[in-house]
């Protein structure tokens, strides 16, 4: 879908046409109907199939689109609608991701915010002047700039507390010792009313907010400069970052600005005056947003229209170079700026400017050198990036191999430790058994010793028993009568 929208013949389309398109012969001529003339021209150029656009083709394709679900087997109207919706969403998502206008939408937002901040800071500063003016009215005449006034209001606070010690911080803000001394003298003999501490706290907090807004505006302007040098460097060098950003914002995008003719760029921003002039048949405006550039301000009143026309022409060239060049550089912008300067000098002194062809040849050679350098730098960066990635992959692979090697070693160590533990357990069991046997033997020996202790018998018992006989003989004597 992206390829079709850009007028490029995709491989799938080529395959479809080559397999299904019947060949033309002498008897019959085959023509392919295409809705978009851009893709039709591309098909005719690359594949060699004759294409027709407009007229009958549009009506036939409308019918095909209407009855598409009945023409394709197995496709229902519901599934076709779902497919169209899904394709529309994915195509839109891809278009948002792949922004042809580079990042000019960020420029549009930042210039809009910058203009809004200018208005807000102006309004808030006037409020601080009016509010703090009740207490210290003389400060308004001494300090005219809004940002400086708010900083001073925050620093001074109650004018009665202002002493010689606060002269140095005043000098730091005002950047002038005479002005700082004048503020000190005015504070001593001021006609302002006394103010309560709570009112002073509110004034100080509000003035600090205004100061922070003014500081943020300065950082935003730096951001806008950096974005313009990336997106439209030639236009920024030619006419300035702020005016160039306003032109892009008013046109909608850098691509739209590049598509405009020089006559439209000249009166861009003065649409109301143009239509009023057309309606009343009066004089049309000579300039719009480009009036804010320094060139028109420097030109004489009779030459303002001529220089604005010439400047609009150069702005159009610069915007087209920025939009359609692969690696944009500020070489062309510098050369175009020199041409405008020469034209201004020609209007004032009559000195003939250089020819446009000579200037463009010089710019083209310089731009080629600059782009070659940039390409080399980009290639070096890519090589470094690839090397880093390669090293990272090698390190990861080495780590994995070490892990694999460590695993069997760990297993072996684990088995060895388990075996040792088993041996220790068995040894402990053996010791326990040995101890138990020793204990048993000790018990038996003690019992035997107890049995072996001779009992002292009396003489009467010895006489009655007669001579001692061994135990075995007694058993024999007992067994004999049983056998008999």
mmCIF file with all atom_site columns, N, CA and C in Angstrom, residues 51 263 335:
data_model
loop_
_atom_site.group_PDB
_atom_site.id
_atom_site.type_symbol
_atom_site.label_atom_id
_atom_site.label_alt_id
_atom_site.label_comp_id
_atom_site.label_asym_id
_atom_site.label_entity_id
_atom_site.label_seq_id
_atom_site.pdbx_PDB_ins_code
_atom_site.Cartn_x
_atom_site.Cartn_y
_atom_site.Cartn_z
_atom_site.occupancy
_atom_site.B_iso_or_equiv
_atom_site.pdbx_formal_charge
_atom_site.auth_seq_id
_atom_site.auth_comp_id
_atom_site.auth_asym_id
_atom_site.auth_atom_id
_atom_site.pdbx_PDB_model_num
ATOM 1 N N  . UNK A 1 51  ? -1.337 1.350  -20.171 1.00 0.00 ? 51  UNK A N  1
ATOM 2 C CA . UNK A 1 51  ? -2.314 1.679  -19.128 1.00 0.00 ? 51  UNK A CA 1
ATOM 3 C C  . UNK A 1 51  ? -3.199 2.840  -19.554 1.00 0.00 ? 51  UNK A C  1
ATOM 4 N N  . UNK A 1 263 ? 5.086  33.545 -5.698  1.00 0.00 ? 263 UNK A N  1
ATOM 5 C CA . UNK A 1 263 ? 4.057  34.587 -5.520  1.00 0.00 ? 263 UNK A CA 1
ATOM 6 C C  . UNK A 1 263 ? 3.190  34.306 -4.289  1.00 0.00 ? 263 UNK A C  1
ATOM 7 N N  . UNK A 1 335 ? 24.618 31.041 0.080   1.00 0.00 ? 335 UNK A N  1
ATOM 8 C CA . UNK A 1 335 ? 24.779 31.644 -1.259  1.00 0.00 ? 335 UNK A CA 1
ATOM 9 C C  . UNK A 1 335 ? 23.561 32.479 -1.652  1.00 0.00 ? 335 UNK A C  1
#
